[in-house]
């Protein structure tokens, strides 16, 4: 969130639990963040309506369509539900590849935020790393016209995974 926001201020969609995290939750909540309750089926519909409103007003919103974090070495399938907001608003999807490299130029293990890792453990691991470089690649926009949300999710996934096979860690900006 902070790396992307340093490039271009955007709204974000993130899991509701982050709202209660000390300091980070407070910061994220003040950044046009839309929180999604992953345990609630109706939450995706509510979030989609909020996103359509934001997108229709010309704002951009980032979603993390894998729905979870990984070590960045592979991509999970994209969840298609929130891609419907881009279709409904008539806005293209702008895929973004975000990867973190260590001091040798390889994918960084220090930035992996998976399993039972706590936010504090993640911060400490990154702080102890000799050097971490965030690489952000803005890929060509994907038009939404004539596509279903599943088609759009697959097209964005293919764009990111096929663009640069040596670094994964996808995001998709709406």
PDB file of N, CA and C in Angstrom, residues 63-115:
ATOM      1  N   UNK A  63      -6.860  -3.046  -5.991  1.00  0.00           N
ATOM      2  CA  UNK A  63      -7.288  -4.282  -5.342  1.00  0.00           C
ATOM      3  C   UNK A  63      -6.148  -5.284  -5.467  1.00  0.00           C
ATOM      4  N   UNK A  64      -6.111  -6.203  -4.541  1.00  0.00           N
ATOM      5  CA  UNK A  64      -5.125  -7.277  -4.557  1.00  0.00           C
ATOM      6  C   UNK A  64      -5.907  -8.548  -4.871  1.00  0.00           C
ATOM      7  N   UNK A  65      -6.036  -8.878  -6.160  1.00  0.00           N
ATOM      8  CA  UNK A  65      -6.991  -9.902  -6.577  1.00  0.00           C
ATOM      9  C   UNK A  65      -6.643 -11.341  -6.214  1.00  0.00           C
ATOM     10  N   UNK A  66      -5.450 -11.583  -5.708  1.00  0.00           N
ATOM     11  CA  UNK A  66      -5.157 -12.943  -5.249  1.00  0.00           C
ATOM     12  C   UNK A  66      -5.903 -13.238  -3.948  1.00  0.00           C
ATOM     13  N   UNK A  67      -6.244 -12.212  -3.209  1.00  0.00           N
ATOM     14  CA  UNK A  67      -7.009 -12.383  -1.985  1.00  0.00           C
ATOM     15  C   UNK A  67      -6.188 -12.828  -0.790  1.00  0.00           C
ATOM     16  N   UNK A  68      -4.903 -12.983  -0.954  1.00  0.00           N
ATOM     17  CA  UNK A  68      -4.003 -13.352   0.138  1.00  0.00           C
ATOM     18  C   UNK A  68      -2.589 -12.999  -0.272  1.00  0.00           C
ATOM     19  N   UNK A  69      -1.662 -13.171   0.630  1.00  0.00           N
ATOM     20  CA  UNK A  69      -0.267 -12.889   0.306  1.00  0.00           C
ATOM     21  C   UNK A  69       0.482 -14.194   0.071  1.00  0.00           C
ATOM     22  N   UNK A  70       1.546 -14.110  -0.703  1.00  0.00           N
ATOM     23  CA  UNK A  70       2.399 -15.268  -0.983  1.00  0.00           C
ATOM     24  C   UNK A  70       3.851 -14.825  -0.814  1.00  0.00           C
ATOM     25  N   UNK A  71       4.761 -15.733  -1.084  1.00  0.00           N
ATOM     26  CA  UNK A  71       6.175 -15.377  -1.012  1.00  0.00           C
ATOM     27  C   UNK A  71       6.644 -14.656  -2.272  1.00  0.00           C
ATOM     28  N   UNK A  72       5.748 -14.456  -3.236  1.00  0.00           N
ATOM     29  CA  UNK A  72       6.090 -13.720  -4.448  1.00  0.00           C
ATOM     30  C   UNK A  72       6.727 -14.546  -5.537  1.00  0.00           C
ATOM     31  N   UNK A  73       6.882 -15.829  -5.343  1.00  0.00           N
ATOM     32  CA  UNK A  73       7.524 -16.674  -6.349  1.00  0.00           C
ATOM     33  C   UNK A  73       6.528 -17.281  -7.335  1.00  0.00           C
ATOM     34  N   UNK A  74       5.261 -17.188  -7.035  1.00  0.00           N
ATOM     35  CA  UNK A  74       4.228 -17.675  -7.947  1.00  0.00           C
ATOM     36  C   UNK A  74       2.970 -16.837  -7.758  1.00  0.00           C
ATOM     37  N   UNK A  75       2.093 -16.933  -8.715  1.00  0.00           N
ATOM     38  CA  UNK A  75       0.831 -16.190  -8.650  1.00  0.00           C
ATOM     39  C   UNK A  75      -0.318 -17.156  -8.439  1.00  0.00           C
ATOM     40  N   UNK A  76      -1.224 -16.767  -7.570  1.00  0.00           N
ATOM     41  CA  UNK A  76      -2.452 -17.514  -7.380  1.00  0.00           C
ATOM     42  C   UNK A  76      -3.481 -17.012  -8.391  1.00  0.00           C
ATOM     43  N   UNK A  77      -4.519 -17.787  -8.647  1.00  0.00           N
ATOM     44  CA  UNK A  77      -5.587 -17.272  -9.525  1.00  0.00           C
ATOM     45  C   UNK A  77      -6.197 -16.014  -8.914  1.00  0.00           C
ATOM     46  N   UNK A  78      -6.657 -15.122  -9.772  1.00  0.00           N
ATOM     47  CA  UNK A  78      -7.301 -13.904  -9.308  1.00  0.00           C
ATOM     48  C   UNK A  78      -8.761 -14.176  -8.989  1.00  0.00           C
ATOM     49  N   UNK A  79      -9.222 -13.592  -7.909  1.00  0.00           N
ATOM     50  CA  UNK A  79     -10.645 -13.626  -7.581  1.00  0.00           C
ATOM     51  C   UNK A  79     -11.323 -12.557  -8.429  1.00  0.00           C
ATOM     52  N   UNK A  80     -12.387 -12.930  -9.088  1.00  0.00           N
ATOM     53  CA  UNK A  80     -12.978 -12.064 -10.107  1.00  0.00           C
ATOM     54  C   UNK A  80     -13.997 -11.063  -9.586  1.00  0.00           C
ATOM     55  N   UNK A  81     -14.546 -11.250  -8.400  1.00  0.00           N
ATOM     56  CA  UNK A  81     -15.700 -10.457  -7.944  1.00  0.00           C
ATOM     57  C   UNK A  81     -15.493  -8.947  -8.064  1.00  0.00           C
ATOM     58  N   UNK A  82     -14.377  -8.431  -7.600  1.00  0.00           N
ATOM     59  CA  UNK A  82     -14.197  -6.976  -7.584  1.00  0.00           C
ATOM     60  C   UNK A  82     -13.877  -6.393  -8.962  1.00  0.00           C
ATOM     61  N   UNK A  83     -13.540  -7.238  -9.926  1.00  0.00           N
ATOM     62  CA  UNK A  83     -13.339  -6.746 -11.291  1.00  0.00           C
ATOM     63  C   UNK A  83     -14.652  -6.233 -11.880  1.00  0.00           C
ATOM     64  N   UNK A  84     -15.772  -6.693 -11.324  1.00  0.00           N
ATOM     65  CA  UNK A  84     -17.071  -6.230 -11.798  1.00  0.00           C
ATOM     66  C   UNK A  84     -17.225  -4.723 -11.626  1.00  0.00           C
ATOM     67  N   UNK A  85     -16.592  -4.160 -10.627  1.00  0.00           N
ATOM     68  CA  UNK A  85     -16.682  -2.711 -10.408  1.00  0.00           C
ATOM     69  C   UNK A  85     -16.122  -1.947 -11.596  1.00  0.00           C
ATOM     70  N   UNK A  86     -15.015  -2.397 -12.153  1.00  0.00           N
ATOM     71  CA  UNK A  86     -14.426  -1.725 -13.317  1.00  0.00           C
ATOM     72  C   UNK A  86     -15.360  -1.837 -14.518  1.00  0.00           C
ATOM     73  N   UNK A  87     -15.971  -2.994 -14.695  1.00  0.00           N
ATOM     74  CA  UNK A  87     -16.915  -3.191 -15.802  1.00  0.00           C
ATOM     75  C   UNK A  87     -18.110  -2.260 -15.628  1.00  0.00           C
ATOM     76  N   UNK A  88     -18.688  -2.258 -14.410  1.00  0.00           N
ATOM     77  CA  UNK A  88     -19.869  -1.424 -14.148  1.00  0.00           C
ATOM     78  C   UNK A  88     -19.577   0.061 -14.319  1.00  0.00           C
ATOM     79  N   UNK A  89     -18.367   0.482 -13.979  1.00  0.00           N
ATOM     80  CA  UNK A  89     -18.002   1.893 -14.098  1.00  0.00           C
ATOM     81  C   UNK A  89     -17.456   2.236 -15.483  1.00  0.00           C
ATOM     82  N   UNK A  90     -17.248   1.213 -16.323  1.00  0.00           N
ATOM     83  CA  UNK A  90     -16.706   1.463 -17.661  1.00  0.00           C
ATOM     84  C   UNK A  90     -15.271   1.949 -17.648  1.00  0.00           C
ATOM     85  N   UNK A  91     -14.513   1.516 -16.652  1.00  0.00           N
ATOM     86  CA  UNK A  91     -13.112   1.936 -16.519  1.00  0.00           C
ATOM     87  C   UNK A  91     -12.190   0.765 -16.830  1.00  0.00           C
ATOM     88  N   UNK A  92     -11.076   1.004 -17.498  1.00  0.00           N
ATOM     89  CA  UNK A  92     -10.126  -0.082 -17.760  1.00  0.00           C
ATOM     90  C   UNK A  92      -9.437  -0.535 -16.476  1.00  0.00           C
ATOM     91  N   UNK A  93      -8.925  -1.734 -16.503  1.00  0.00           N
ATOM     92  CA  UNK A  93      -8.096  -2.259 -15.413  1.00  0.00           C
ATOM     93  C   UNK A  93      -6.649  -2.006 -15.808  1.00  0.00           C
ATOM     94  N   UNK A  94      -5.876  -1.501 -14.868  1.00  0.00           N
ATOM     95  CA  UNK A  94      -4.470  -1.216 -15.128  1.00  0.00           C
ATOM     96  C   UNK A  94      -3.623  -2.153 -14.277  1.00  0.00           C
ATOM     97  N   UNK A  95      -3.178  -3.265 -14.852  1.00  0.00           N
ATOM     98  CA  UNK A  95      -2.372  -4.218 -14.072  1.00  0.00           C
ATOM     99  C   UNK A  95      -1.048  -3.607 -13.623  1.00  0.00           C
ATOM    100  N   UNK A  96      -0.649  -3.991 -12.436  1.00  0.00           N
ATOM    101  CA  UNK A  96       0.608  -3.533 -11.845  1.00  0.00           C
ATOM    102  C   UNK A  96       1.320  -4.747 -11.273  1.00  0.00           C
ATOM    103  N   UNK A  97       2.620  -4.830 -11.532  1.00  0.00           N
ATOM    104  CA  UNK A  97       3.428  -5.885 -10.930  1.00  0.00           C
ATOM    105  C   UNK A  97       4.297  -5.231  -9.868  1.00  0.00           C
ATOM    106  N   UNK A  98       4.211  -5.753  -8.660  1.00  0.00           N
ATOM    107  CA  UNK A  98       4.999  -5.244  -7.544  1.00  0.00           C
ATOM    108  C   UNK A  98       5.899  -6.373  -7.067  1.00  0.00           C
ATOM    109  N   UNK A  99       7.186  -6.128  -7.054  1.00  0.00           N
ATOM    110  CA  UNK A  99       8.115  -7.138  -6.559  1.00  0.00           C
ATOM    111  C   UNK A  99       9.156  -6.467  -5.677  1.00  0.00           C
ATOM    112  N   UNK A 100       9.692  -7.246  -4.754  1.00  0.00           N
ATOM    113  CA  UNK A 100      10.698  -6.749  -3.815  1.00  0.00           C
ATOM    114  C   UNK A 100      11.974  -7.536  -4.042  1.00  0.00           C
ATOM    115  N   UNK A 101      13.059  -6.811  -4.261  1.00  0.00           N
ATOM    116  CA  UNK A 101      14.347  -7.437  -4.551  1.00  0.00           C
ATOM    117  C   UNK A 101      15.309  -7.193  -3.403  1.00  0.00           C
ATOM    118  N   UNK A 102      16.164  -8.191  -3.144  1.00  0.00           N
ATOM    119  CA  UNK A 102      17.158  -8.048  -2.084  1.00  0.00           C
ATOM    120  C   UNK A 102      18.416  -7.370  -2.625  1.00  0.00           C
ATOM    121  N   UNK A 103      19.434  -7.277  -1.810  1.00  0.00           N
ATOM    122  CA  UNK A 103      20.661  -6.557  -2.187  1.00  0.00           C
ATOM    123  C   UNK A 103      21.410  -7.213  -3.353  1.00  0.00           C
ATOM    124  N   UNK A 104      21.079  -8.466  -3.689  1.00  0.00           N
ATOM    125  CA  UNK A 104      21.721  -9.139  -4.818  1.00  0.00           C
ATOM    126  C   UNK A 104      20.886  -9.055  -6.089  1.00  0.00           C
ATOM    127  N   UNK A 105      19.695  -8.441  -6.000  1.00  0.00           N
ATOM    128  CA  UNK A 105      18.821  -8.336  -7.157  1.00  0.00           C
ATOM    129  C   UNK A 105      17.848  -9.498  -7.296  1.00  0.00           C
ATOM    130  N   UNK A 106      17.862 -10.406  -6.345  1.00  0.00           N
ATOM    131  CA  UNK A 106      16.941 -11.554  -6.355  1.00  0.00           C
ATOM    132  C   UNK A 106      15.685 -11.205  -5.570  1.00  0.00           C
ATOM    133  N   UNK A 107      14.615 -11.983  -5.777  1.00  0.00           N
ATOM    134  CA  UNK A 107      13.408 -11.763  -4.989  1.00  0.00           C
ATOM    135  C   UNK A 107      13.736 -11.859  -3.514  1.00  0.00           C
ATOM    136  N   UNK A 108      13.233 -10.920  -2.745  1.00  0.00           N
ATOM    137  CA  UNK A 108      13.542 -10.849  -1.326  1.00  0.00           C
ATOM    138  C   UNK A 108      12.649 -11.775  -0.511  1.00  0.00           C
ATOM    139  N   UNK A 109      13.262 -12.568   0.359  1.00  0.00           N
ATOM    140  CA  UNK A 109      12.501 -13.369   1.310  1.00  0.00           C
ATOM    141  C   UNK A 109      12.092 -12.521   2.509  1.00  0.00           C
ATOM    142  N   UNK A 110      12.773 -11.413   2.727  1.00  0.00           N
ATOM    143  CA  UNK A 110      12.488 -10.562   3.885  1.00  0.00           C
ATOM    144  C   UNK A 110      11.092  -9.962   3.817  1.00  0.00           C
ATOM    145  N   UNK A 111      10.565  -9.792   2.622  1.00  0.00           N
ATOM    146  CA  UNK A 111       9.269  -9.139   2.471  1.00  0.00           C
ATOM    147  C   UNK A 111       8.092 -10.109   2.447  1.00  0.00           C
ATOM    148  N   UNK A 112       8.362 -11.410   2.504  1.00  0.00           N
ATOM    149  CA  UNK A 112       7.277 -12.392   2.479  1.00  0.00           C
ATOM    150  C   UNK A 112       6.414 -12.238   3.726  1.00  0.00           C
ATOM    151  N   UNK A 113       5.136 -12.079   3.514  1.00  0.00           N
ATOM    152  CA  UNK A 113       4.176 -11.893   4.607  1.00  0.00           C
ATOM    153  C   UNK A 113       3.130 -12.987   4.455  1.00  0.00           C
ATOM    154  N   UNK A 114       3.459 -14.172   4.951  1.00  0.00           N
ATOM    155  CA  UNK A 114       2.597 -15.326   4.732  1.00  0.00           C
ATOM    156  C   UNK A 114       2.422 -16.129   6.016  1.00  0.00           C
ATOM    157  N   UNK A 115       1.431 -17.000   5.985  1.00  0.00           N
ATOM    158  CA  UNK A 115       1.193 -17.891   7.121  1.00  0.00           C
ATOM    159  C   UNK A 115       0.861 -17.124   8.379  1.00  0.00           C
TER     160      UNK A 115
END
